[in-house]
Coordinates of C-alpha atoms and ligand atoms in Angstrom, one line a residue:
X203 CA 269.0 -52.7 153.6
X204 CA 266.6 -54.4 151.1
X205 CA 267.7 -53.3 147.6
X206 CA 264.2 -54.0 146.3
X207 CA 262.7 -51.3 148.4
X208 CA 265.0 -48.7 146.9
X209 CA 263.9 -46.2 144.2
X210 CA 266.3 -44.0 142.1
X211 CA 265.3 -40.7 140.7
X212 CA 267.9 -39.8 138.1
X213 CA 268.3 -37.2 136.6
X214 CA 266.4 -34.5 138.4
X215 CA 266.8 -31.2 136.5
X216 CA 267.4 -29.1 139.6
X217 CA 267.2 -30.1 143.3
X218 CA 267.4 -27.8 146.3
X219 CA 268.5 -29.7 149.4
X220 CA 268.6 -26.8 151.8
X221 CA 271.4 -28.6 153.6
X222 CA 273.2 -25.3 154.2
X223 CA 270.0 -23.8 155.8
X224 CA 269.7 -26.8 158.1
X225 CA 273.4 -26.6 159.0
X226 CA 272.8 -22.9 160.1
X227 CA 269.5 -23.8 161.8
X228 CA 267.7 -21.4 159.5
X229 CA 269.7 -18.2 160.4
X230 CA 271.3 -15.8 157.9
X231 CA 270.2 -17.8 154.9
X232 CA 272.0 -17.2 151.6
X233 CA 271.5 -18.6 148.1
X234 CA 274.4 -20.9 148.6
X235 CA 272.6 -22.4 151.6
X236 CA 269.9 -23.7 149.3
X237 CA 272.2 -26.4 148.2
X238 CA 271.2 -26.1 144.5
X239 CA 272.2 -29.2 142.5
X240 CA 271.8 -29.2 138.8
X241 CA 271.4 -32.7 137.3
X242 CA 270.8 -34.3 140.6
X243 CA 269.9 -37.9 141.7
X244 CA 268.1 -39.2 144.8
X245 CA 267.8 -42.6 146.3
X246 CA 264.8 -43.3 148.5
X247 CA 263.9 -46.2 150.6
X248 CA 260.2 -46.8 150.1
X249 CA 259.9 -49.0 153.2
X250 CA 260.2 -46.1 155.5
X251 CA 259.9 -43.3 152.9
X252 CA 263.2 -41.8 153.8
X253 CA 266.0 -40.3 151.7
X254 CA 269.0 -42.5 151.5
X255 CA 271.3 -40.5 149.2
X256 CA 271.1 -37.2 147.3
X257 CA 273.8 -35.6 145.2
X258 CA 275.0 -34.9 141.6
X259 CA 273.8 -37.6 139.2
X260 CA 277.5 -38.2 138.1
X261 CA 278.4 -38.9 141.8
X262 CA 275.9 -41.7 142.3
X263 CA 277.7 -44.3 144.4
X264 CA 278.2 -47.6 142.6
X265 CA 276.1 -49.6 145.1
X266 CA 273.0 -47.6 143.9
X267 CA 273.7 -47.8 140.1
X268 CA 271.9 -51.1 139.7
X269 CA 268.6 -50.0 141.3
X270 CA 265.8 -51.4 139.2
X271 CA 263.0 -49.0 140.2
X272 CA 264.1 -45.8 138.6
X273 CA 262.4 -42.6 137.3
X274 CA 263.7 -39.7 135.2
X275 CA 262.7 -36.2 136.2
X276 CA 264.6 -34.1 133.8
X277 CA 261.9 -31.5 133.5
X278 CA 261.4 -31.0 137.2
X279 CA 262.7 -28.8 140.0
X280 CA 262.6 -30.4 143.4
X281 CA 262.4 -28.5 146.7
X282 CA 261.4 -29.7 150.1
X283 CA 257.7 -30.1 150.4
X284 CA 256.2 -26.9 151.8
X285 CA 255.3 -26.5 155.5
X286 CA 252.3 -24.4 156.5
X287 CA 253.0 -23.7 160.2
X288 CA 250.0 -21.5 161.2
X289 CA 246.4 -21.9 160.2
X290 CA 242.9 -21.6 161.7
X291 CA 241.6 -24.0 159.1
X292 CA 238.5 -25.5 160.8
X293 CA 235.6 -23.0 160.8
X294 CA 232.2 -22.3 159.2
X295 CA 231.0 -19.3 157.2
X296 CA 233.1 -16.5 155.7
X297 CA 233.8 -12.9 156.7
X298 CA 233.4 -11.1 153.4
X299 CA 231.2 -8.5 155.2
X300 CA 234.1 -7.7 157.5
X301 CA 236.2 -7.1 154.4
X302 CA 233.6 -4.8 152.9
X303 CA 233.4 -2.8 156.2
X304 CA 237.2 -2.5 156.3
X305 CA 237.2 -1.3 152.6
X306 CA 234.8 1.3 153.7
X307 CA 237.2 2.5 156.4
X308 CA 236.5 0.5 159.6
X309 CA 239.4 -1.2 161.4
X310 CA 239.7 -4.8 162.6
X311 CA 239.4 -3.6 166.2
X312 CA 236.3 -1.5 165.5
X313 CA 234.5 -4.4 163.8
X314 CA 235.4 -6.7 166.7
X315 CA 234.2 -4.2 169.3
X316 CA 230.8 -4.1 167.5
X317 CA 230.5 -7.9 168.0
X318 CA 231.8 -8.9 164.6
X319 CA 235.2 -10.4 163.8
X320 CA 236.1 -13.6 165.5
X321 CA 232.8 -13.8 167.3
X322 CA 230.9 -13.9 163.9
X323 CA 232.9 -17.0 163.0
X324 CA 232.4 -18.3 166.5
X325 CA 228.6 -18.4 166.1
X326 CA 228.8 -20.0 162.7
X327 CA 231.3 -22.6 163.9
X328 CA 229.3 -23.5 167.0
X329 CA 226.2 -24.0 165.0
X330 CA 227.9 -26.1 162.3
X331 CA 227.8 -29.9 162.4
X332 CA 230.9 -32.0 162.7
X333 CA 230.3 -33.3 159.2
X334 CA 230.0 -29.8 157.7
X335 CA 233.2 -28.7 159.4
X336 CA 235.0 -31.8 158.3
X337 CA 234.0 -31.5 154.6
X338 CA 234.9 -27.8 154.4
X339 CA 238.2 -28.4 156.1
X340 CA 239.0 -31.4 153.9
X341 CA 238.5 -29.2 150.9
X342 CA 240.8 -26.5 152.3
X343 CA 243.6 -29.1 153.0
X344 CA 243.3 -30.3 149.3
X345 CA 243.8 -26.7 148.2
X346 CA 246.9 -26.3 150.2
X347 CA 248.2 -29.6 148.9
X348 CA 247.7 -28.6 145.3
X349 CA 250.1 -25.7 146.0
X350 CA 252.9 -27.9 147.3
X351 CA 252.1 -28.1 151.0
X352 CA 252.6 -31.4 152.8
X353 CA 252.4 -30.5 156.5
X354 CA 249.8 -28.1 158.0
X355 CA 249.4 -26.9 161.6
X356 CA 245.7 -26.3 162.5
X357 CA 244.5 -24.4 165.5
X358 CA 241.1 -24.7 167.2
X359 CA 239.8 -21.4 168.5
X360 CA 236.4 -20.8 166.8
X361 CA 234.5 -22.8 169.3
X362 CA 235.5 -21.3 172.7
X363 CA 233.3 -23.6 174.7
X364 CA 234.7 -27.0 175.7
X365 CA 232.1 -28.8 173.6
X366 CA 232.8 -26.8 170.4
X367 CA 236.6 -26.8 170.9
X368 CA 236.5 -30.6 171.3
X369 CA 234.4 -30.8 168.1
X370 CA 237.1 -28.9 166.2
X371 CA 240.0 -30.9 167.7
X372 CA 238.2 -34.2 166.9
X373 CA 237.6 -32.9 163.4
X374 CA 241.4 -32.4 163.0
X375 CA 242.0 -35.9 164.2
X376 CA 239.5 -37.3 161.7
X377 CA 241.0 -35.2 159.0
X378 CA 244.4 -36.7 159.7
X379 CA 243.0 -40.2 159.1
X380 CA 241.8 -39.1 155.7
X381 CA 244.8 -37.3 154.2
X382 CA 248.4 -37.9 153.3
X383 CA 249.1 -34.3 154.5
X384 CA 250.7 -34.3 158.0
X385 CA 248.5 -32.3 160.4
X386 CA 249.8 -30.7 163.6
X387 CA 246.9 -29.9 166.0
X388 CA 247.0 -26.8 168.2
X389 CA 244.6 -26.0 171.0
X390 CA 243.7 -22.3 171.0
X391 CA 240.8 -21.6 173.4
X392 CA 242.3 -18.2 174.2
X393 CA 241.6 -16.8 170.7
X394 CA 239.0 -14.4 171.9
X395 CA 236.8 -14.0 175.0
X396 CA 233.5 -15.8 174.3
X397 CA 230.3 -13.8 174.8
X398 CA 229.4 -15.8 178.0
X399 CA 232.5 -14.4 179.6
X400 CA 232.3 -10.8 178.4
X401 CA 233.9 -8.7 181.1
X402 CA 235.1 -11.8 183.0
X403 CA 238.3 -12.8 181.1
X404 CA 240.0 -13.9 184.2
X405 CA 237.2 -16.4 184.9
X406 CA 237.5 -17.7 181.4
X407 CA 241.3 -18.1 181.8
X408 CA 240.8 -20.0 185.1
X409 CA 238.3 -22.4 183.4
X410 CA 240.7 -23.1 180.6
X411 CA 243.5 -23.8 183.1
X412 CA 241.6 -25.9 185.5
X413 CA 239.4 -27.9 183.2
X414 CA 240.0 -27.6 179.5
X415 CA 243.8 -27.9 179.2
X416 CA 243.9 -31.1 181.4
X417 CA 241.0 -32.6 179.4
X418 CA 242.5 -31.9 176.0
X419 CA 246.0 -33.0 177.0
X420 CA 244.7 -36.2 178.5
X421 CA 242.8 -37.0 175.3
X422 CA 246.0 -36.3 173.3
X423 CA 244.1 -34.0 170.9
X424 CA 246.7 -31.3 170.6
X425 CA 250.5 -31.0 170.4
X426 CA 250.6 -27.2 170.8
X427 CA 248.9 -24.5 172.8
X428 CA 248.4 -21.0 171.4
X429 CA 247.1 -17.7 172.7
X430 CA 246.2 -14.3 171.1
X431 CA 247.9 -11.5 173.1
X432 CA 246.3 -8.3 172.1
X433 CA 244.2 -5.4 173.5
X434 CA 240.7 -6.7 174.0
X435 CA 241.9 -10.3 173.9
X436 CA 244.4 -11.7 176.3
X437 CA 247.0 -9.9 178.4
X438 CA 250.6 -11.1 179.0
X439 CA 249.9 -12.2 182.6
X440 CA 246.8 -14.1 181.5
X441 CA 248.8 -15.7 178.6
X442 CA 251.6 -16.7 181.0
X443 CA 249.1 -18.5 183.3
X444 CA 247.6 -20.4 180.4
X445 CA 251.0 -21.3 178.8
X446 CA 252.5 -22.5 182.1
X447 CA 249.5 -24.8 182.6
X448 CA 249.8 -26.0 179.0
X449 CA 253.5 -26.7 179.4
X450 CA 252.7 -28.6 182.7
X451 CA 250.4 -30.8 180.6
X452 CA 253.0 -31.5 178.0
X453 CA 251.9 -29.1 175.3
X454 CA 254.4 -27.0 173.3
X455 CA 253.8 -23.2 173.0
X456 CA 253.0 -20.8 170.2
X457 CA 252.0 -17.2 170.7
X458 CA 250.2 -14.7 168.6
X459 CA 251.9 -11.4 169.5
X460 CA 252.5 -7.8 168.3
X461 CA 249.9 -8.1 165.5
X462 CA 248.3 -4.7 166.1
X463 CA 250.0 -3.5 169.3
X464 CA 253.1 -4.5 171.2
X465 CA 252.1 -5.7 174.7
X466 CA 255.2 -7.9 175.6
X467 CA 254.0 -11.1 174.0
X468 CA 257.4 -11.7 172.2
X469 CA 259.3 -11.5 175.5
X470 CA 256.9 -14.0 177.1
X471 CA 257.3 -16.3 174.1
X472 CA 261.1 -16.2 174.4
X473 CA 261.0 -16.6 178.2
X474 CA 258.8 -19.7 177.9
X475 CA 260.9 -21.2 175.1
X476 CA 257.9 -21.1 172.7
X477 CA 258.5 -22.9 169.4
X478 CA 257.2 -19.8 167.6
X479 CA 255.9 -16.3 168.1
X480 CA 253.6 -15.3 165.2
X481 CA 252.6 -12.0 163.4
X482 CA 255.1 -9.5 164.9
X483 CA 253.9 -6.6 162.7
X484 CA 254.5 -4.2 165.5
X485 CA 257.4 -5.8 167.4
X486 CA 259.7 -3.4 169.2
X487 CA 263.4 -2.9 168.5
X488 CA 264.4 -4.5 171.8
X489 CA 262.1 -7.5 171.2
X490 CA 263.7 -8.0 167.7
X491 CA 267.0 -8.3 169.5
X492 CA 265.7 -10.7 172.1
X493 CA 263.9 -12.9 169.6
X494 CA 266.9 -12.9 167.2
X495 CA 269.1 -14.4 169.9
X496 CA 266.6 -17.1 170.8
X497 CA 265.6 -20.4 169.2
X498 CA 261.9 -19.3 169.0
X499 CA 261.0 -19.0 165.3
X500 CA 259.5 -15.7 164.1
X501 CA 256.5 -16.6 162.0
X502 CA 255.4 -13.8 159.8
X503 CA 252.0 -13.4 158.2
X504 CA 252.3 -11.1 155.1
X505 CA 248.9 -12.2 153.8
X506 CA 247.2 -10.9 156.9
X507 CA 248.9 -7.5 156.7
X508 CA 248.0 -7.2 153.0
X509 CA 244.4 -8.2 153.6
X510 CA 243.8 -6.0 156.6
X511 CA 245.8 -3.1 155.1
X512 CA 248.1 -3.0 158.1
X513 CA 251.9 -2.8 158.4
X514 CA 254.2 -5.7 157.5
X515 CA 256.5 -7.3 160.1
X516 CA 260.1 -6.0 160.0
X517 CA 261.4 -9.2 158.3
X518 CA 264.7 -7.6 157.2
X519 CA 265.7 -6.5 160.7
X520 CA 264.7 -9.8 162.2
X521 CA 266.8 -11.7 159.6
X522 CA 269.7 -9.4 159.7
X523 CA 269.9 -9.8 163.5
X524 CA 269.9 -13.6 163.1
X525 CA 266.3 -14.6 163.8
X526 CA 264.9 -17.8 162.3
X527 CA 262.1 -16.4 160.1
X528 CA 259.2 -18.5 158.7
X529 CA 256.3 -17.4 156.5
X530 CA 252.7 -18.5 156.8
X531 CA 249.3 -17.8 155.2
X532 CA 247.7 -17.6 158.7
X533 CA 244.8 -19.0 156.8
X534 CA 241.6 -17.9 158.6
X535 CA 238.3 -16.3 157.5
X536 CA 239.0 -12.9 159.1
X537 CA 242.5 -11.7 158.3
X538 CA 243.7 -14.0 155.5
X539 CA 241.4 -16.3 153.6
X540 CA 244.2 -17.4 151.3
X541 CA 245.6 -21.0 151.1
X542 CA 248.4 -19.9 148.9
X543 CA 251.8 -20.3 150.6
X544 CA 253.8 -19.6 147.5
X545 CA 252.0 -16.3 147.2
X546 CA 253.3 -15.4 150.6
X547 CA 256.8 -15.6 149.3
X548 CA 255.9 -13.1 146.5
X549 CA 254.6 -10.6 149.1
X550 CA 257.5 -11.2 151.4
X551 CA 260.1 -10.6 148.6
X552 CA 258.3 -7.6 147.0
X553 CA 257.0 -5.9 150.1
X554 CA 259.2 -7.0 153.0
X555 CA 262.4 -7.1 151.1
X556 CA 263.2 -10.8 151.9
X557 CA 265.4 -12.5 149.3
X558 CA 264.1 -15.5 147.4
X559 CA 266.5 -17.8 149.3
X560 CA 265.2 -16.5 152.6
X561 CA 261.6 -16.8 151.5
X562 CA 262.1 -20.5 150.4
X563 CA 263.8 -21.3 153.7
X564 CA 260.9 -19.6 155.4
X565 CA 258.2 -22.0 154.0
X566 CA 260.3 -25.1 154.4
X567 CA 263.1 -25.5 157.0
X568 CA 262.1 -22.6 159.2
X569 CA 258.4 -23.4 159.1
X570 CA 259.3 -27.0 160.1
X571 CA 261.3 -25.6 163.0
X572 CA 258.3 -23.6 164.1
X573 CA 256.6 -27.0 164.5
X574 CA 259.6 -28.7 166.1
X575 CA 259.8 -31.0 163.0
X576 CA 263.1 -29.7 161.4
X577 CA 264.9 -33.0 162.0
X578 CA 262.2 -34.8 160.0
X579 CA 261.2 -32.4 157.2
X580 CA 262.1 -29.1 155.7
X581 CA 265.3 -30.1 153.8
X582 CA 266.1 -32.9 151.4
X583 CA 269.0 -34.8 153.2
X584 CA 269.8 -38.4 153.9
X585 CA 267.8 -39.7 156.8
X586 CA 264.9 -37.2 156.4
X587 CA 261.4 -38.0 155.2
X588 CA 261.0 -38.1 151.4
X589 CA 258.6 -35.2 151.1
X590 CA 259.2 -33.3 148.0
X591 CA 257.5 -30.4 146.1
X592 CA 258.0 -31.1 142.4
X593 CA 257.8 -28.0 140.1
X594 CA 257.5 -28.2 136.4
X595 CA 260.0 -25.4 135.8
X596 CA 263.5 -24.5 134.8
X597 CA 264.4 -22.9 138.1
X598 CA 263.2 -22.7 141.7
X599 CA 263.0 -19.0 141.2
X600 CA 259.5 -19.4 139.6
X601 CA 258.1 -20.1 143.1
X602 CA 257.7 -16.4 144.2
X603 CA 257.7 -15.2 140.6
X604 CA 254.3 -16.6 139.4
X605 CA 252.3 -14.8 142.0
X606 CA 250.9 -17.9 143.7
X607 CA 250.2 -19.8 140.4
X608 CA 252.3 -23.0 140.3
X609 CA 252.4 -26.1 138.2
Ligands
NIG928 O1 245.9 -14.9 163.2 N1 244.9 -12.8 165.4 C1 244.1 -13.6 165.7 N2 243.7 -14.6 164.9 C2 243.6 -14.6 163.5 C3 242.5 -13.8 163.0 C4 241.2 -14.5 163.4 C5 240.0 -13.9 162.8 O2 240.0 -12.6 162.6 O3 239.1 -14.7 162.6 C6 244.9 -14.2 162.9 O4 245.1 -13.2 162.2
FE929 FE1 246.6 -16.7 163.4

């Protein structure tokens, strides 16, 4: 190893490695699992931006004591860089009118049935130029980054024609070339049934399977495939056809399930070995059991529940039964226009009775697991990427405490 490429950070006021969370693969997280080190030190190899050593400052091995490039961070708390594992970040327009309608008593389903909801964003996004989508999305990524996020999953799904879906996926690719944030692209053509296919959902599913999935996979524009299982959207059998085709083409699976009604999406996700199943506000008791025994990550969206005035997912039951639980903003114009992942920990702790330790694991290690990236990011351990969220604070406990306002 080239000594000149090494950097030493010493001391760091407080460093959370999450080594215990990683060792338990994100299940049954306790405060002890956060691996809290007061007066820590870290050695990083700048050649590959990987952590070489982390521990107590007083235990720094002799071979690193002579490192010339060194920094003191005695006013900082370090935690793994935050991972945002579920967004619909590329879209045009807003849905403030939907919000007004909900405030006046209409439900999400009623607004959608009247042609609003996702279809409003669909028409704005179809009409928007590549450049407009790119600039808006770039600004959104910067907002996430300012709040400690270093990896963001982004779904297509507001185009719903091959041309518009490709516009969004190419936009994500271009965004990746212009940001240090790591982006994970997901193809989500089954987000809603587009107007041209009204009453012909099976024909739309067939088209996605036969033409769109092969084309997107061949162009390597996505790592994941996602589908919205819900009444008025896609059924379990339709989702299964889509996911099997996507798996055939080398894509990994995520599923939106049990947001408003439980239709069996969670069982399908587990059966298919999906990396995550997301929302789960109305998951059944038997599906909680099934999911908790699987490797599929339960991605919860407290911001969407808060914003739509609907019930929160049963985080406590999932965690107590051993599920790997992650938290996300679910950033999108309809159900959660917030880019504030720390705020999601506040809601999760205050409303869903998650502990602070669980909520921190949920936006780092478990969110990384929802993207299949837990061997690379999500904890601060030797061999992992040097991706750190640096807080100007006395304790990591400020993260949920300041209601989404971080320094
Ligand atoms: O995750 N549930 C489906 N998709 C989004 C909402 C999309 C929208 O309303 O525009 C969600 O909540
Ligand atoms: Fe979503």
